[in-house]
Amino acid sequence: MDMASAVVWGVGEFDGASLGDARRGRRAAQIAAGMLCSVGSAVSSSCGGAGAQAVSRLFDKEEVTETSMLSKHVQRTAERASQQQNGRILVVQDTTVLDFSQRSNISGLGHTGINNAGSGIMMHSAFVMNEQKCPLGVLGLRLWCRDKEEVGINKKRRSRNTREKESAKWLWGSEQVKKHFSGLDKEIVIIGDAESDIYDLFAEPRGVGVYVLARVCQNRLVRAGDKQVKIFDALDESPVLGSYELDLPKGKRSAKLVVRSCPVILDPPKGYKLANSRSLLVWAVDIRETDAPEGVEPLHWRLMTSLYAGSLEDCRYIADCYSARWSIEEFHRTLKTGCKVERLQLEKVSRLRPAIALLCVVAYQVMYLTRYARSNPDAPVSNIATEDERETVQSWVRMNRFATYDLTTASDYVRGIGFIGGFRGRKHDGQPGMQAIWQGLRDLTNLVSGRRIERRLKAA
């Protein structure tokens, strides 16, 4: 990516952040721009000769935390969400482990595995998208280090309040929506995997137009009609609403899915003493693959939601919303494999935390470039690239891949970046993936610089 355009992007996401000094926001913008231009490189080497010292000084300030680092970006995320013309806003939550086990010099890490195996930082993120799965930003990060002295405390989890457990992270995500999207004139769906299947999340006050969607983990007792029944049994006994075909990610296969749904009453768990305890009307949805290929585990989602799910189309929409879970997994993979977050050369957890937040914004932008082209393939290339970038990508593809390649749309541009990053572009390859994009962006910076040097030499 052209460094000049990357700096403009960085200023938009970081300048004005609540970092205690206006100069720090501009410094964060420069660091992020350098990282976007050289995805996967060390932070210090991406920021010029004095980069290492500048990075260390910035991340060592008491006011510079993961929350303050994201403050301007979160504001921009809310703005982008408000500008969406149609559909609901999807806020997907997920947890991942940032493993720093190979870095024995980092102080303050926690355990990340069973019996204290592994050391690192736990990260729970709230990732925002529109209904077309085009990323809009990171709504927040919750970072923590597990206390090695508390290993085994899960045995007492039933006697502890949810807010005293790691499960509180799911309520935190709902709080972030309330805090940052309260004035948003949009309906919002908060999405989580099976770990988010807790009564408290559905009972938490959310406000009008905010819905919850979670994968069912517990075969709990619910009330269906006039009887009490296990939720899995309630779904199995429900009539089939219909079936449809779903193309799975990365062209793996097309799955034929059969759909069931039923309304159920979710009662507070026995023994819970919650401020919001009450019986809740929710919908249970069963999405089950039939005729899966031999040796392949069939797709099977049991979902619970506060959205209405009384028809086949309603259930298809809910399943499509839940498929946004794949996107946050891709976001975490981009952060780890592309941005190399687990190779950060910082020696204190307090310094790592804001650096992780900064790299999350870089990972978001890599995903945005890829997804924008898929959602808006015919949009003009000027929406996401400068003239120098467009000409450089077009010239490279013509010299190395296709002599007649014309670059006019966003899809052409992102595909060209993919070619630079190693995407082969055969008929069955589909669109370039995230890895080809981040590798292409890294190489594009040098290519743009080379073209500028060449023009100067010719003009001399």
Coordinates of C-alpha atoms in Angstrom, one line a residue:
M1 CA 0.0 0.0 0.0
D2 CA 1.1 3.6 -0.7
M3 CA 2.5 5.0 2.6
A4 CA 0.8 8.4 2.0
S5 CA -2.6 6.8 1.7
A6 CA -1.9 4.5 4.6
V7 CA -1.1 7.6 6.8
V8 CA -4.4 9.2 5.7
W9 CA -6.2 6.0 6.8
G10 CA -4.2 5.9 10.1
V11 CA -5.0 9.5 10.9
G12 CA -8.7 8.7 10.4
E13 CA -8.6 5.8 12.8
F14 CA -6.3 7.1 15.5
D15 CA -5.8 10.9 15.4
G16 CA -7.9 12.3 18.3
A17 CA -7.8 9.1 20.4
S18 CA -8.0 9.6 24.1
L19 CA -4.3 8.9 24.8
G20 CA -3.5 11.8 27.1
D21 CA -1.7 13.9 24.5
A22 CA -2.8 14.8 20.9
R23 CA 0.7 13.9 19.6
R24 CA 0.2 10.3 20.7
G25 CA -2.8 9.8 18.4
R26 CA -0.7 11.0 15.5
R27 CA 2.1 8.7 16.5
A28 CA -0.3 5.8 16.7
A29 CA -1.5 6.7 13.2
Q30 CA 2.0 6.6 11.8
I31 CA 2.7 3.2 13.5
A32 CA -0.5 1.7 12.2
A33 CA 0.2 3.1 8.7
G34 CA 3.6 1.5 8.7
M35 CA 2.2 -1.8 9.9
L36 CA -0.5 -1.8 7.1
C37 CA 2.2 -1.2 4.5
S38 CA 4.3 -4.1 5.8
V39 CA 1.8 -6.5 7.3
G40 CA 3.6 -9.1 9.5
S41 CA 6.8 -7.1 10.0
A42 CA 8.1 -6.1 13.4
V43 CA 6.4 -2.9 14.7
S44 CA 9.7 -1.1 15.2
S45 CA 11.0 -1.8 11.7
S46 CA 7.8 -0.5 10.1
C47 CA 8.2 3.0 11.6
G48 CA 11.4 4.4 10.2
G49 CA 14.8 4.7 11.8
A50 CA 13.6 6.0 15.2
G51 CA 10.7 3.5 15.2
A52 CA 11.7 1.3 18.1
Q53 CA 12.2 4.1 20.5
A54 CA 9.0 5.9 19.4
V55 CA 7.0 2.7 19.8
S56 CA 8.4 1.9 23.2
R57 CA 7.7 5.5 24.5
L58 CA 4.1 5.4 23.2
F59 CA 3.2 2.0 24.6
D60 CA 4.9 2.8 28.0
K61 CA 2.5 5.7 28.8
E62 CA 0.0 5.0 31.6
E63 CA -2.8 6.6 29.6
V64 CA -2.1 4.3 26.6
T65 CA -4.3 1.2 27.1
E66 CA -6.2 -1.1 24.7
T67 CA -9.3 1.0 25.4
S68 CA -7.8 4.4 24.8
M69 CA -5.9 3.1 21.8
L70 CA -9.2 2.0 20.2
S71 CA -11.2 5.1 21.3
K72 CA -11.1 6.9 18.0
H73 CA -11.5 3.7 15.9
V74 CA -14.6 2.8 17.9
Q75 CA -16.1 6.2 17.2
R76 CA -15.3 5.7 13.5
T77 CA -16.9 2.2 13.7
A78 CA -20.1 3.7 15.0
E79 CA -20.1 6.3 12.2
R80 CA -19.6 3.6 9.6
A81 CA -22.5 1.6 11.1
S82 CA -24.8 4.6 11.0
Q83 CA -24.0 5.1 7.3
Q84 CA -25.2 1.7 6.3
Q85 CA -28.3 2.1 4.0
N86 CA -30.0 -1.2 4.6
G87 CA -30.2 -4.1 7.0
R88 CA -29.1 -4.7 10.6
I89 CA -25.7 -4.4 12.1
L90 CA -24.0 -7.6 13.2
V91 CA -21.8 -7.6 16.3
V92 CA -20.0 -10.9 16.6
Q93 CA -18.1 -11.9 19.8
D94 CA -15.4 -14.5 20.2
T95 CA -12.5 -15.4 22.4
T96 CA -9.0 -16.4 21.3
V97 CA -5.7 -17.1 23.0
L98 CA -2.6 -15.0 22.2
D99 CA 0.2 -17.4 23.0
F100 CA 3.5 -15.9 24.1
S101 CA 4.9 -19.2 25.6
Q102 CA 8.1 -18.8 23.6
R103 CA 8.8 -15.3 25.2
S104 CA 10.0 -16.0 28.7
N105 CA 11.1 -12.4 29.1
I106 CA 7.6 -11.0 29.2
S107 CA 6.4 -10.3 32.7
G108 CA 2.7 -10.5 33.7
L109 CA 1.5 -13.3 31.4
G110 CA -1.2 -15.8 32.5
H111 CA -1.8 -19.4 31.9
T112 CA -3.7 -20.3 28.7
G113 CA -4.1 -24.1 29.0
I114 CA -4.8 -27.0 31.3
N115 CA -2.5 -27.4 34.3
N116 CA -0.8 -24.1 33.7
A117 CA 0.4 -25.2 30.3
G118 CA 1.1 -22.3 28.0
S119 CA 1.4 -18.6 28.9
G120 CA -0.1 -15.6 27.2
I121 CA -3.1 -13.3 27.1
M122 CA -6.8 -14.1 26.6
M123 CA -8.6 -11.8 24.1
H124 CA -12.3 -11.4 23.7
S125 CA -13.3 -9.1 20.8
A126 CA -16.5 -7.6 19.5
F127 CA -16.3 -7.3 15.7
V128 CA -18.8 -5.2 13.7
M129 CA -20.1 -6.0 10.2
N130 CA -23.1 -5.2 8.0
E131 CA -25.4 -7.9 6.8
Q132 CA -23.2 -8.5 3.7
K133 CA -20.4 -9.4 6.1
C134 CA -18.3 -6.4 5.1
P135 CA -16.3 -5.4 8.3
L136 CA -17.0 -2.0 9.9
G137 CA -14.6 -2.1 12.7
V138 CA -13.7 -3.4 16.2
L139 CA -16.2 -2.3 18.9
G140 CA -13.9 -3.3 21.8
L141 CA -11.4 -5.7 23.2
R142 CA -11.4 -7.4 26.6
L143 CA -7.9 -8.6 27.5
W144 CA -6.9 -10.5 30.6
C145 CA -4.3 -12.8 32.0
R146 CA -5.5 -15.8 33.9
D147 CA -4.2 -16.1 37.4
K148 CA -2.2 -19.4 37.7
E149 CA -3.3 -19.6 41.3
E150 CA -6.9 -20.0 40.3
V151 CA -6.5 -23.1 38.2
G152 CA -9.4 -25.5 39.1
I153 CA -11.8 -22.8 40.3
N154 CA -14.2 -23.9 37.5
K155 CA -15.2 -26.7 39.8
K156 CA -17.0 -24.0 41.8
R157 CA -18.5 -22.2 38.8
R158 CA -22.1 -23.1 39.6
S159 CA -22.0 -21.3 42.9
R160 CA -20.5 -18.1 41.4
N161 CA -22.3 -15.2 39.8
T162 CA -21.8 -14.9 36.0
R163 CA -20.1 -11.5 36.5
E164 CA -17.5 -13.2 38.7
K165 CA -16.5 -15.7 36.0
E166 CA -15.0 -15.4 32.5
S167 CA -18.5 -15.8 31.1
A168 CA -18.9 -12.1 32.0
K169 CA -17.2 -11.4 28.7
W170 CA -20.4 -12.1 26.9
L171 CA -22.3 -9.5 29.0
W172 CA -19.4 -7.1 28.4
G173 CA -20.1 -7.4 24.6
S174 CA -23.7 -6.5 25.2
E175 CA -22.6 -3.5 27.3
Q176 CA -20.3 -2.3 24.5
V177 CA -23.2 -2.2 22.1
K178 CA -25.3 -0.3 24.7
K179 CA -22.4 2.2 25.3
H180 CA -21.3 2.9 21.8
F181 CA -24.4 2.2 19.7
S182 CA -27.2 3.5 21.9
G183 CA -27.9 6.5 19.6
L184 CA -27.6 4.4 16.4
D185 CA -30.8 4.3 14.5
K186 CA -30.2 0.7 13.5
E187 CA -31.3 -2.7 14.6
I188 CA -28.4 -4.8 16.0
V189 CA -27.8 -8.6 16.3
I190 CA -25.3 -9.7 18.9
I191 CA -23.9 -13.1 17.9
G192 CA -21.9 -15.6 19.9
D193 CA -20.8 -19.3 19.7
A194 CA -21.9 -22.1 22.0
E195 CA -19.9 -20.7 24.9
S196 CA -22.3 -17.7 24.9
D197 CA -25.3 -19.9 25.6
I198 CA -26.0 -18.5 29.1
Y199 CA -29.3 -17.4 30.5
D200 CA -27.8 -14.0 31.6
L201 CA -27.0 -12.9 28.1
F202 CA -30.6 -13.2 27.0
A203 CA -31.9 -11.7 30.3
E204 CA -29.5 -8.7 30.1
P205 CA -31.4 -5.4 29.3
R206 CA -30.5 -4.5 25.7
G207 CA -32.8 -1.8 24.6
V208 CA -35.2 -1.7 21.7
G209 CA -34.0 -3.1 18.4
V210 CA -31.1 -5.1 19.9
Y211 CA -31.3 -8.9 19.5
V212 CA -29.2 -11.9 20.7
L213 CA -28.3 -15.0 18.7
A214 CA -26.3 -17.8 20.2
R215 CA -25.5 -21.4 19.4
V216 CA -27.1 -23.8 21.9
C217 CA -24.6 -25.7 24.0
Q218 CA -26.8 -26.9 26.9
N219 CA -29.7 -29.3 26.4
R220 CA -31.6 -27.4 29.0
L221 CA -35.2 -27.7 30.1
V222 CA -37.5 -25.2 28.5
R223 CA -41.3 -24.8 28.3
A224 CA -42.7 -25.6 24.9
G225 CA -46.5 -25.2 24.7
D226 CA -48.0 -26.6 27.9
K227 CA -45.1 -29.0 28.8
Q228 CA -41.6 -28.9 30.0
V229 CA -39.1 -30.5 27.7
K230 CA -35.4 -30.6 26.7
I231 CA -34.7 -28.0 24.1
F232 CA -33.1 -30.6 21.7
D233 CA -36.3 -32.7 22.0
A234 CA -38.5 -29.7 21.4
L235 CA -36.6 -29.0 18.1
D236 CA -36.7 -32.6 17.0
E237 CA -40.5 -32.7 17.5
S238 CA -41.1 -29.5 15.6
P239 CA -42.3 -29.7 12.0
V240 CA -39.9 -29.2 9.1
L241 CA -40.3 -25.7 7.7
G242 CA -38.4 -26.4 4.5
S243 CA -34.9 -26.8 3.1
Y244 CA -32.3 -24.8 1.1
E245 CA -28.7 -24.9 -0.2
L246 CA -25.8 -23.1 1.5
D247 CA -22.4 -22.6 0.0
L248 CA -19.8 -23.2 2.7
P249 CA -16.7 -21.0 3.0
K250 CA -13.7 -21.4 0.6
G251 CA -15.8 -23.4 -1.8
K252 CA -15.6 -26.5 0.3
R253 CA -19.1 -27.7 -0.8
S254 CA -22.7 -26.9 -1.1
A255 CA -24.7 -28.2 1.9
K256 CA -28.5 -29.0 1.7
L257 CA -30.0 -27.9 5.0
V258 CA -33.3 -28.8 6.6
V259 CA -34.9 -26.3 8.9
R260 CA -37.0 -26.5 12.0
S261 CA -37.9 -23.9 14.7
C262 CA -40.2 -23.5 17.7
P263 CA -40.8 -20.8 20.3
V264 CA -39.8 -21.8 23.9
I265 CA -39.9 -20.2 27.3
L266 CA -36.5 -19.9 29.0
D267 CA -36.8 -19.9 32.8
P268 CA -34.0 -18.7 35.1
P269 CA -31.7 -21.5 36.2
K270 CA -32.5 -22.9 39.6
G271 CA -30.6 -21.2 42.5
Y272 CA -29.7 -18.1 40.4
K273 CA -30.2 -14.8 42.2
L274 CA -30.1 -12.3 39.3
A275 CA -31.4 -8.8 39.2
N276 CA -32.9 -9.5 35.8
S277 CA -34.3 -13.0 36.6
R278 CA -37.5 -13.6 34.6
S279 CA -39.0 -16.0 32.1
L280 CA -38.1 -15.2 28.6
L281 CA -39.7 -16.0 25.2
V282 CA -37.1 -17.0 22.7
W283 CA -37.0 -19.0 19.5
A284 CA -35.0 -22.2 19.0
V285 CA -33.8 -23.0 15.5
D286 CA -32.4 -26.2 14.1
I287 CA -30.3 -26.1 10.9
R288 CA -29.3 -29.6 9.9
E289 CA -27.4 -30.8 6.8
T290 CA -28.7 -33.9 5.0
D291 CA -26.8 -36.0 2.5
A292 CA -23.3 -34.9 3.6
P293 CA -20.5 -36.5 1.7
E294 CA -19.1 -39.8 3.2
G295 CA -16.5 -39.1 5.9
V296 CA -17.6 -35.5 6.3
E297 CA -19.2 -34.3 9.5
P298 CA -22.6 -32.8 8.6
L299 CA -23.2 -29.2 9.5
H300 CA -25.7 -29.0 12.4
W301 CA -26.5 -25.7 14.1
R302 CA -28.9 -25.5 17.0
L303 CA -29.5 -21.8 17.6
M304 CA -31.4 -19.7 20.2
T305 CA -32.4 -16.2 19.5
S306 CA -34.6 -13.3 20.5
L307 CA -35.3 -12.7 16.8
Y308 CA -38.6 -14.0 15.4
A309 CA -38.0 -17.4 13.6
G310 CA -41.5 -18.6 12.6
S311 CA -40.9 -19.2 8.9
L312 CA -38.3 -20.7 6.6
E313 CA -37.1 -17.3 5.4
D314 CA -36.8 -16.1 9.0
C315 CA -34.6 -19.1 9.9
R316 CA -32.5 -18.7 6.7
Y317 CA -31.8 -15.1 7.7
I318 CA -30.9 -16.2 11.3
A319 CA -28.5 -18.9 9.9
D320 CA -27.0 -16.3 7.6
C321 CA -26.4 -14.0 10.5
Y322 CA -24.8 -16.8 12.5
S323 CA -22.5 -17.6 9.6
A324 CA -20.8 -14.2 10.5
R325 CA -19.0 -16.3 13.1
W326 CA -16.7 -17.5 10.3
S327 CA -15.7 -13.8 9.8
I328 CA -14.4 -13.2 13.4
E329 CA -12.4 -16.4 13.2
E330 CA -10.9 -15.0 10.0
F331 CA -10.2 -11.8 11.8
H332 CA -8.3 -13.6 14.6
R333 CA -6.4 -15.6 12.0
T334 CA -5.4 -12.4 10.2
L335 CA -4.3 -10.8 13.5
K336 CA -2.2 -13.8 14.4
T337 CA -0.9 -15.2 11.1
G338 CA -0.9 -12.0 9.0
C339 CA -0.1 -9.3 11.6
K340 CA 2.0 -11.6 13.7
V341 CA 0.6 -10.3 16.9
E342 CA 2.2 -13.1 18.9
R343 CA 5.7 -11.9 17.8
L344 CA 5.4 -8.5 19.3
Q345 CA 8.8 -7.6 20.8
L346 CA 7.6 -5.9 24.0
E347 CA 8.6 -7.1 27.5
K348 CA 5.6 -6.0 29.6
V349 CA 1.9 -7.0 29.4
S350 CA 1.0 -3.3 30.0
R351 CA 2.9 -2.5 26.7
L352 CA 1.5 -5.5 24.8
R353 CA -2.1 -4.5 25.5
P354 CA -2.3 -1.3 23.4
A355 CA 0.0 -2.8 20.8
I356 CA -2.5 -5.7 20.4
A357 CA -5.4 -3.1 20.0
L358 CA -3.5 -1.2 17.3
L359 CA -2.8 -4.4 15.3
C360 CA -6.5 -5.3 15.6
V361 CA -7.3 -2.2 13.6
V362 CA -4.7 -3.1 11.0
A363 CA -6.2 -6.6 10.8
Y364 CA -9.6 -5.1 10.4
Q365 CA -8.4 -2.9 7.5
V366 CA -6.9 -5.9 5.7
M367 CA -10.2 -7.7 6.0
Y368 CA -12.1 -4.6 4.9
L369 CA -10.2 -4.3 1.6
T370 CA -10.9 -7.9 0.8
R371 CA -14.6 -7.9 1.8
Y372 CA -15.4 -4.5 0.3
A373 CA -14.4 -5.8 -3.1
R374 CA -16.7 -8.8 -2.7
S375 CA -19.6 -6.8 -1.4
N376 CA -19.1 -4.0 -4.0
P377 CA -17.3 -5.6 -6.9
D378 CA -18.3 -2.9 -9.4
A379 CA -17.5 0.0 -7.2
P380 CA -14.8 2.4 -8.7
V381 CA -11.3 1.5 -7.7
S382 CA -10.8 5.1 -6.5
N383 CA -13.0 4.2 -3.5
I384 CA -10.1 2.1 -2.0
A385 CA -6.9 3.0 -3.9
T386 CA -4.9 6.0 -5.0
E387 CA -3.9 6.5 -8.7
D388 CA -0.3 5.4 -7.9
E389 CA -1.6 2.2 -6.3
R390 CA -4.0 1.5 -9.2
E391 CA -1.3 2.0 -11.8
T392 CA 1.3 0.0 -9.9
V393 CA -1.0 -3.0 -9.4
Q394 CA -2.1 -2.9 -13.1
S395 CA 1.4 -2.7 -14.4
W396 CA 2.6 -5.5 -12.2
V397 CA -0.2 -7.8 -13.3
R398 CA 0.3 -7.0 -16.9
M399 CA 4.1 -7.7 -16.6
N400 CA 3.7 -10.9 -14.6
R401 CA 0.3 -12.5 -15.2
F402 CA -2.0 -11.1 -17.9
A403 CA -0.8 -8.8 -20.6
T404 CA -4.3 -7.3 -21.1
Y405 CA -5.4 -6.9 -17.5
D406 CA -7.5 -3.7 -17.1
L407 CA -8.1 -2.4 -13.6
T408 CA -11.2 -0.3 -13.2
T409 CA -13.2 -1.7 -10.3
A410 CA -12.6 -2.4 -6.6
S411 CA -12.8 -6.1 -7.5
D412 CA -10.1 -5.8 -10.1
Y413 CA -7.8 -3.9 -7.7
V414 CA -8.1 -6.4 -4.8
R415 CA -7.7 -9.3 -7.2
G416 CA -4.6 -7.7 -8.5
I417 CA -3.2 -7.3 -4.9
G418 CA -4.0 -11.0 -4.5
F419 CA -1.9 -11.8 -7.6
I420 CA 1.0 -9.9 -6.1
G421 CA 0.6 -11.9 -2.9
G422 CA 0.7 -15.2 -4.7
F423 CA -3.0 -15.8 -5.6
R424 CA -3.0 -18.0 -8.8
G425 CA -6.4 -17.0 -10.1
R426 CA -7.4 -20.3 -11.8
K427 CA -11.0 -20.9 -12.7
H428 CA -11.8 -22.9 -9.5
D429 CA -9.8 -20.6 -7.2
G430 CA -12.6 -18.1 -6.6
Q431 CA -11.5 -14.8 -5.0
P432 CA -8.1 -14.2 -3.3
G433 CA -8.1 -15.0 0.4
M434 CA -6.9 -13.0 3.3
Q435 CA -3.4 -14.4 3.2
A436 CA -2.8 -13.4 -0.4
I437 CA -4.1 -9.9 0.4
W438 CA -1.9 -9.2 3.4
Q439 CA 1.1 -10.6 1.5
G440 CA 0.2 -8.4 -1.5
L441 CA -0.2 -5.3 0.6
R442 CA 3.2 -5.8 2.1
D443 CA 4.9 -6.1 -1.3
L444 CA 2.8 -3.2 -2.9
T445 CA 4.5 -0.6 -0.7
N446 CA 7.9 -1.4 -2.2
L447 CA 6.5 -1.6 -5.7
V448 CA 4.9 1.9 -5.4
S449 CA 8.1 3.4 -4.1
G450 CA 10.0 1.8 -6.9
R451 CA 7.8 3.3 -9.6
R452 CA 8.2 6.7 -8.0
I453 CA 12.0 6.4 -8.0
E454 CA 11.8 5.3 -11.6
R455 CA 9.8 8.3 -12.6
R456 CA 12.2 10.7 -10.8
L457 CA 15.2 9.1 -12.6
K458 CA 13.5 9.5 -15.9
A459 CA 12.6 13.1 -15.2
A460 CA 16.2 14.0 -14.1

